Amino acid sequence: MTFTIVFLIAFIASFGLRHWLSQRQIRHVAEHRDAVPAEFAEKVTLAEHQKAADYTIAKLRLAILENGVSAIILIAFTLLGGLEILNIALLQLLGEGITQQIALLASIALISGVIDLPFSWYKQFYLEERFGFNRMGKKLFFTDLLKGVALGTAIGLPLLWVILTLMLKAGDLWWLWAWAVLSVFSLLMQWIFPTFIAPLFNKFQALEDGPLKTQIEALLTRCDFASQGLFVMDGSKRSAHGNAFFAGMGKAKRIVFFDTLIEKLNPGEVEAVLAHELGHFKCKHIRKRLIVSFALSFAMFALLGWISTQVWFYTDLGVMPNLNGYNGGLALALFMLVSPVFSFFLTPLGSLASRKHEYEADGFAAEKSSAKDLISALVKLYQDNASTLTPDPIYTAFYSSHPPAPLRIANLHRFSS
């Protein structure tokens, strides 16, 4: 059996499974649209429940279209020869070498970005606008886009150059050195992002003195959590959705609240939401996720190190490699295009682990703060974010990083009682 056949089987199976799961979710949400679940009947109105159902279905239909376009682009790049045509054109223009290989990868990123742009525009200015969540103007949309491209270029191109140079000069174990470089870079980004990158997109102001700050500081003391500061982020300039998170590592950890979250929740509820986020840190979820991420990237680089030397990997995917020369960028491009088709089937494992962590963080919040306040906060967030209360169980098992609302609230009631 050729790799072409293996790839096609995985491609059809993954695309078909994505579509089937999305259709299941659409049907299940639509079937339960006209009745609020009994456990939420006193807090969620029928209009709010129907808005959540309509919002969920609209997002899924857009995702189905995006998946279809992505599938067409993948086949066009691989089996229909798009990547081969692009590679030959750049070889004729730039000649062989790392510059040409970087140009190949940058071209793929540019093409993908251009194709994705209409979907991002539609989602922001039609879908989010339709349901009352969009607060972003068109000027800010394009400003964010240009900043993202500039940052991606400034950070991505040097990183690509290092990896491609290692592929060329570091011998058979280039992949090990490349993995080490990427791992160190990932750790550095934990510090670089909140300190230098995030302020380019949002304003961060210190949380004002008052009852909320006093309550939060008391929680941090109870949890033995040291932070660099408490900040409020102007998330409202883009969206009505609310959130809280902490970013950074070591002494650089900072706690950030969306201004929309503080507007919608009372101090006790904000404290409970933060206690949940602190639970992820105290239960070592972040450390575990980093370890798993490093282990998976190690395995992927090891696989790339081997498969990039196999001629069939290129030819069976519609590309002719340079048999006597350098194929680093070509190997990376093919691998990044094709590997998600296969890794997609591991999604339920990551989702299961994530839901387990959410339950553990809820338990921590119930212990250090208040289960009752967390329940109240979650219900408000479900309402304000138009999150469906009636997801399909199979869709949830496959995709959802958080437990479905009824199960999560029921679990918290165990602590509150």
Coordinates of C-alpha atoms in Angstrom, one line a residue:
M1 CA 0.0 0.0 0.0
T2 CA 1.5 3.4 -1.0
F3 CA 1.6 6.4 1.3
T4 CA -0.8 8.1 -1.1
I5 CA -3.5 5.5 -0.2
V6 CA -2.7 5.7 3.5
F7 CA -3.0 9.5 3.3
L8 CA -6.3 9.4 1.3
I9 CA -7.8 7.0 3.8
A10 CA -6.8 9.2 6.8
F11 CA -7.9 12.3 4.9
I12 CA -11.4 11.0 4.0
A13 CA -11.9 9.5 7.5
S14 CA -10.8 12.7 9.3
F15 CA -12.9 15.0 7.0
G16 CA -15.9 12.7 7.3
L17 CA -15.6 12.4 11.0
R18 CA -15.4 16.2 11.5
H19 CA -18.5 16.7 9.3
W20 CA -20.4 14.0 11.1
L21 CA -19.6 15.3 14.5
S22 CA -20.5 18.9 13.5
Q23 CA -23.9 17.7 12.1
R24 CA -24.6 15.7 15.3
Q25 CA -23.9 18.8 17.4
I26 CA -26.2 21.0 15.1
R27 CA -29.0 18.5 15.3
H28 CA -28.7 18.0 19.0
V29 CA -28.6 21.7 19.9
A30 CA -31.5 22.4 17.5
E31 CA -33.7 19.6 19.0
H32 CA -33.2 21.1 22.5
R33 CA -33.6 24.7 21.4
D34 CA -37.1 25.2 22.7
A35 CA -36.7 24.1 26.3
V36 CA -34.3 25.3 28.9
P37 CA -32.7 22.4 30.9
A38 CA -34.5 22.0 34.2
E39 CA -31.5 22.7 36.3
F40 CA -31.1 26.2 34.6
A41 CA -34.7 27.1 34.3
E42 CA -34.7 29.6 37.2
K43 CA -31.6 31.4 36.0
V44 CA -31.6 31.2 32.2
T45 CA -34.5 32.6 30.1
L46 CA -35.8 30.8 27.0
A47 CA -34.7 33.7 24.9
E48 CA -31.1 33.4 26.2
H49 CA -31.1 29.7 25.7
Q50 CA -32.4 30.1 22.1
K51 CA -29.7 32.7 21.4
A52 CA -27.0 30.3 22.6
A53 CA -28.4 27.5 20.4
D54 CA -28.5 29.8 17.4
Y55 CA -25.0 31.1 18.0
T56 CA -23.6 27.6 18.4
I57 CA -25.3 26.4 15.2
A58 CA -24.1 29.5 13.3
K59 CA -20.5 28.9 14.4
L60 CA -20.6 25.3 13.5
R61 CA -22.0 26.0 10.0
L62 CA -19.1 28.4 9.4
A63 CA -16.7 25.8 10.7
I64 CA -18.0 23.2 8.3
L65 CA -17.5 25.6 5.4
E66 CA -13.9 26.4 6.6
N67 CA -13.1 22.7 7.0
G68 CA -14.3 22.1 3.4
V69 CA -12.1 24.9 2.0
S70 CA -9.2 23.7 4.1
A71 CA -9.7 20.2 2.7
I72 CA -9.7 21.5 -0.9
I73 CA -6.5 23.5 -0.2
L74 CA -4.7 20.5 1.3
I75 CA -5.4 18.3 -1.7
A76 CA -4.5 21.2 -4.0
F77 CA -1.1 21.6 -2.3
T78 CA -0.4 17.9 -2.2
L79 CA -1.9 15.4 -4.7
L80 CA -2.9 18.0 -7.3
G81 CA 0.7 19.4 -7.4
G82 CA 0.3 22.9 -6.0
L83 CA 3.3 22.6 -3.7
E84 CA 5.4 21.2 -6.5
I85 CA 4.5 24.1 -8.8
L86 CA 5.3 26.6 -6.0
N87 CA 8.6 24.9 -5.2
I88 CA 9.8 24.9 -8.8
A89 CA 8.8 28.5 -9.3
L90 CA 10.8 29.6 -6.3
L91 CA 13.8 27.4 -7.3
Q92 CA 13.8 29.2 -10.7
L93 CA 13.6 32.6 -9.0
L94 CA 15.9 32.1 -6.1
G95 CA 18.0 29.0 -6.8
E96 CA 18.7 26.2 -4.2
G97 CA 19.3 27.0 -0.6
I98 CA 17.8 28.1 2.7
T99 CA 16.5 31.4 1.3
Q100 CA 14.4 29.5 -1.2
Q101 CA 13.1 27.1 1.4
I102 CA 12.2 29.9 3.7
A103 CA 10.4 31.6 0.8
L104 CA 8.5 28.4 0.2
L105 CA 7.2 28.2 3.8
A106 CA 6.5 31.9 3.9
S107 CA 4.5 31.6 0.7
I108 CA 2.4 28.8 2.1
A109 CA 1.7 30.9 5.2
L110 CA 0.8 33.9 3.0
I111 CA -1.6 31.9 0.8
S112 CA -3.2 30.3 3.9
G113 CA -3.6 33.7 5.5
V114 CA -5.2 35.2 2.4
I115 CA -7.7 32.3 2.2
D116 CA -8.5 32.6 5.9
L117 CA -9.0 36.4 5.8
P118 CA -12.6 36.3 4.5
F119 CA -13.6 33.8 7.2
S120 CA -12.1 36.0 9.9
W121 CA -13.9 39.0 8.5
Y122 CA -17.2 37.2 8.3
K123 CA -16.9 35.8 11.8
Q124 CA -16.1 39.2 13.3
F125 CA -18.3 41.5 11.4
Y126 CA -21.3 39.3 10.7
L127 CA -21.5 36.4 13.0
E128 CA -20.2 38.1 16.2
E129 CA -22.0 41.3 15.2
R130 CA -25.3 39.5 14.7
F131 CA -25.3 38.1 18.2
G132 CA -24.1 41.3 19.9
F133 CA -20.5 40.3 20.7
N134 CA -18.5 42.3 18.3
R135 CA -17.0 45.6 19.5
M136 CA -14.1 45.8 17.1
G137 CA -14.0 48.4 14.3
K138 CA -12.6 47.7 10.9
K139 CA -9.6 49.9 11.6
L140 CA -8.7 47.8 14.6
F141 CA -9.2 44.6 12.6
F142 CA -6.6 45.6 10.0
T143 CA -4.3 47.0 12.7
D144 CA -4.3 43.7 14.5
L145 CA -3.8 41.9 11.2
L146 CA -0.7 44.0 10.3
K147 CA 0.7 43.7 13.8
G148 CA 0.3 39.9 13.7
V149 CA 2.0 39.7 10.3
A150 CA 4.9 41.9 11.5
L151 CA 5.3 39.8 14.6
G152 CA 5.0 36.6 12.8
T153 CA 7.7 37.7 10.3
A154 CA 10.0 39.1 13.0
I155 CA 9.8 36.0 15.2
G156 CA 9.0 33.3 12.6
L157 CA 11.7 33.9 10.0
P158 CA 14.7 33.8 12.3
L159 CA 13.3 30.7 14.0
L160 CA 12.8 29.1 10.6
W161 CA 16.3 30.0 9.6
V162 CA 17.7 28.3 12.7
I163 CA 15.7 25.1 12.1
L164 CA 16.5 24.9 8.4
T165 CA 20.2 25.5 9.1
L166 CA 20.2 22.7 11.6
M167 CA 18.5 20.4 9.1
L168 CA 21.3 21.3 6.6
K169 CA 24.4 21.2 8.9
A170 CA 23.6 19.2 12.1
G171 CA 23.7 15.7 10.7
D172 CA 21.3 12.9 11.3
L173 CA 20.3 14.2 14.7
W174 CA 19.3 17.6 13.4
W175 CA 15.8 16.9 14.6
L176 CA 17.0 16.6 18.3
W177 CA 18.7 20.0 18.2
A178 CA 15.7 21.6 16.4
W179 CA 13.4 20.2 19.1
A180 CA 15.7 21.6 21.8
V181 CA 15.7 25.0 20.1
L182 CA 11.9 25.0 19.8
S183 CA 11.4 23.9 23.4
V184 CA 13.6 26.7 24.7
F185 CA 11.8 29.2 22.5
S186 CA 8.4 28.0 23.9
L187 CA 9.6 28.5 27.4
L188 CA 10.9 32.0 26.6
M189 CA 7.6 32.9 25.0
Q190 CA 5.9 32.3 28.4
W191 CA 7.8 35.4 29.6
I192 CA 8.1 37.3 26.3
F193 CA 4.3 37.2 25.5
P194 CA 2.8 38.9 28.5
T195 CA 5.8 41.3 28.9
F196 CA 6.3 42.5 25.4
I197 CA 3.7 41.1 22.9
A198 CA 0.4 41.4 24.7
P199 CA 0.8 45.1 25.4
L200 CA 1.0 45.7 21.6
F201 CA -2.6 44.6 21.2
N202 CA -4.2 45.6 24.6
K203 CA -3.9 48.1 27.4
F204 CA -3.2 46.7 30.8
Q205 CA -4.0 48.8 33.9
A206 CA -3.3 47.9 37.5
L207 CA -6.5 46.8 39.3
E208 CA -7.8 49.7 41.3
D209 CA -7.7 49.6 45.1
G210 CA -11.0 48.6 46.5
P211 CA -13.1 45.6 47.8
L212 CA -12.3 43.5 44.7
K213 CA -8.5 44.0 45.0
T214 CA -8.6 43.3 48.7
Q215 CA -10.6 40.1 48.1
I216 CA -8.3 38.9 45.4
E217 CA -5.2 39.6 47.5
A218 CA -6.7 37.6 50.3
L219 CA -7.3 34.7 47.9
L220 CA -3.7 34.8 46.7
T221 CA -2.5 34.7 50.3
R222 CA -4.7 31.6 51.0
C223 CA -3.5 29.9 47.8
D224 CA 0.2 30.9 48.5
F225 CA 0.4 32.3 45.0
A226 CA 3.0 35.1 44.2
S227 CA 2.2 37.3 41.3
Q228 CA 3.9 40.3 39.6
G229 CA 0.6 42.2 39.8
L230 CA -3.1 42.4 39.2
F231 CA -4.2 43.9 35.9
V232 CA -7.3 44.8 34.0
M233 CA -7.2 44.3 30.2
D234 CA -9.4 46.3 27.8
G235 CA -10.9 43.2 26.2
S236 CA -14.1 45.1 25.6
K237 CA -12.6 47.0 22.6
R238 CA -12.8 43.8 20.6
S239 CA -15.5 41.6 22.1
A240 CA -18.2 41.4 24.8
H241 CA -16.9 38.0 25.9
G242 CA -15.2 37.9 29.4
N243 CA -12.3 36.0 30.8
A244 CA -9.6 35.9 33.4
F245 CA -6.1 34.3 33.2
F246 CA -2.6 34.5 34.5
A247 CA 0.4 34.6 32.2
G248 CA 4.1 34.2 32.5
M249 CA 6.4 32.0 34.5
G250 CA 8.2 32.2 37.8
K251 CA 8.3 35.7 39.2
A252 CA 6.9 37.1 36.0
K253 CA 3.4 35.7 36.6
R254 CA 0.8 38.3 36.3
I255 CA -3.0 38.0 36.8
V256 CA -5.2 39.6 34.1
F257 CA -9.0 40.2 34.2
F258 CA -10.9 41.2 31.1
D259 CA -12.8 44.5 31.9
T260 CA -15.9 42.8 30.6
L261 CA -15.6 40.1 33.3
I262 CA -15.4 42.7 36.1
E263 CA -18.4 44.5 34.6
K264 CA -20.6 41.3 34.6
L265 CA -19.6 39.6 37.8
N266 CA -19.7 40.6 41.5
P267 CA -16.4 40.5 43.5
G268 CA -17.2 37.1 45.0
E269 CA -17.8 35.6 41.5
V270 CA -14.6 37.2 40.1
E271 CA -12.7 35.7 43.0
A272 CA -14.2 32.2 42.3
V273 CA -13.3 32.4 38.6
L274 CA -9.7 33.4 39.5
A275 CA -9.6 30.6 42.1
H276 CA -10.4 28.2 39.3
E277 CA -7.5 29.5 37.2
L278 CA -5.2 29.3 40.2
G279 CA -6.3 25.7 40.6
H280 CA -4.8 24.9 37.2
F281 CA -1.4 26.2 38.5
K282 CA -1.7 24.6 42.0
C283 CA -2.7 21.3 40.6
K284 CA 0.3 21.4 38.3
H285 CA -1.9 21.3 35.1
I286 CA 0.3 23.9 33.3
R287 CA 3.5 22.0 34.1
K288 CA 1.9 18.7 33.0
R289 CA 0.6 20.3 29.7
L290 CA 4.1 21.6 29.0
I291 CA 5.7 18.2 29.6
V292 CA 3.1 16.6 27.3
S293 CA 3.7 19.3 24.7
F294 CA 7.4 18.7 24.8
A295 CA 7.0 14.9 24.6
L296 CA 4.7 15.2 21.6
S297 CA 6.9 17.7 19.8
F298 CA 9.9 15.4 20.5
A299 CA 8.0 12.5 18.9
M300 CA 6.9 14.7 15.9
F301 CA 10.5 15.9 15.3
A302 CA 11.8 12.4 15.5
L303 CA 9.2 11.3 13.0
L304 CA 10.1 14.2 10.7
G305 CA 13.8 13.4 11.1
W306 CA 13.1 9.9 9.7
I307 CA 10.4 10.6 7.2
S308 CA 12.2 13.6 5.6
T309 CA 14.8 11.1 4.3
Q310 CA 12.3 8.9 2.6
V311 CA 11.7 9.6 -1.1
W312 CA 8.2 8.1 -1.0
F313 CA 7.1 10.8 1.5
Y314 CA 7.6 13.4 -1.2
T315 CA 6.6 11.5 -4.3
D316 CA 3.5 9.9 -2.9
L317 CA 2.3 13.4 -1.9
G318 CA 2.8 15.0 -5.3
V319 CA 6.2 16.5 -4.8
M320 CA 9.6 15.6 -6.4
P321 CA 12.4 16.2 -3.9
N322 CA 15.9 17.3 -4.8
L323 CA 17.5 13.8 -4.8
N324 CA 21.1 15.2 -4.5
G325 CA 20.4 18.4 -2.6
Y326 CA 18.6 20.1 0.2
N327 CA 14.9 19.5 1.0
G328 CA 14.5 21.0 4.5
G329 CA 11.8 23.5 3.8
L330 CA 9.9 21.1 1.5
A331 CA 9.9 18.4 4.2
L332 CA 8.7 20.9 6.8
A333 CA 6.0 22.2 4.5
L334 CA 4.7 18.7 3.6
F335 CA 4.8 17.6 7.3
M336 CA 2.9 20.6 8.5
L337 CA 0.3 20.2 5.9
V338 CA -0.2 16.5 6.3
S339 CA 0.4 15.6 9.9
P340 CA -2.8 17.3 11.2
V341 CA -4.8 14.7 9.1
F342 CA -3.3 12.0 11.3
S343 CA -3.0 13.8 14.7
F344 CA -6.7 14.8 14.5
F345 CA -7.6 11.3 15.7
L346 CA -5.8 12.0 19.0
T347 CA -8.1 14.9 19.8
P348 CA -10.4 13.0 22.2
L349 CA -7.4 12.1 24.4
G350 CA -6.4 15.8 24.8
S351 CA -10.1 16.7 25.4
L352 CA -10.5 14.1 28.1
A353 CA -7.4 15.2 29.9
S354 CA -8.5 18.8 29.7
R355 CA -12.0 18.1 31.1
K356 CA -10.3 16.2 34.0
H357 CA -8.2 19.2 34.7
E358 CA -11.3 21.5 34.7
Y359 CA -13.0 19.3 37.3
E360 CA -9.9 19.4 39.5
A361 CA -9.6 23.2 39.1
D362 CA -13.3 23.5 40.1
G363 CA -12.6 21.5 43.2
F364 CA -9.7 23.7 44.1
A365 CA -11.9 26.8 43.6
A366 CA -14.6 25.3 45.8
E367 CA -12.1 24.7 48.5
K368 CA -10.3 28.0 48.4
S369 CA -13.1 30.3 47.4
S370 CA -16.8 29.3 47.0
A371 CA -18.6 26.7 45.0
K372 CA -21.8 28.7 45.1
D373 CA -20.1 31.8 43.7
L374 CA -18.4 29.8 41.0
I375 CA -21.7 28.3 40.0
S376 CA -23.3 31.7 39.8
A377 CA -20.3 33.1 37.8
L378 CA -20.4 30.2 35.4
V379 CA -24.1 30.6 34.7
K380 CA -23.6 34.3 34.0
L381 CA -20.8 33.5 31.7
Y382 CA -22.8 30.8 29.9
Q383 CA -25.5 33.5 29.4
D384 CA -23.2 36.3 28.4
N385 CA -21.1 34.2 26.1
A386 CA -24.1 32.4 24.6
S387 CA -22.6 28.9 25.4
T388 CA -25.0 26.1 24.7
L389 CA -26.3 24.2 27.7
T390 CA -27.3 21.2 25.6
P391 CA -24.2 19.9 23.7
D392 CA -24.2 16.5 22.0
P393 CA -22.5 14.0 24.2
I394 CA -20.4 12.5 21.4
Y395 CA -19.3 15.9 20.1
T396 CA -18.4 16.9 23.7
A397 CA -16.4 13.7 24.3
F398 CA -14.4 14.3 21.1
Y399 CA -13.8 18.1 21.1
S400 CA -14.7 19.8 24.4
S401 CA -11.9 21.0 26.6
H402 CA -14.5 21.9 29.3
P403 CA -17.2 19.6 30.8
P404 CA -20.7 20.3 29.5
A405 CA -22.6 22.9 31.6
P406 CA -25.1 20.5 33.3
L407 CA -22.3 18.1 34.5
R408 CA -20.0 20.8 35.6
I409 CA -22.7 22.6 37.6
A410 CA -23.9 19.3 39.1
N411 CA -20.3 18.5 40.2
L412 CA -20.0 21.9 41.9
H413 CA -23.2 21.4 43.7
R414 CA -21.6 18.5 45.5
F415 CA -19.1 20.9 47.1
S416 CA -21.7 23.6 47.8
S417 CA -23.9 21.1 49.7

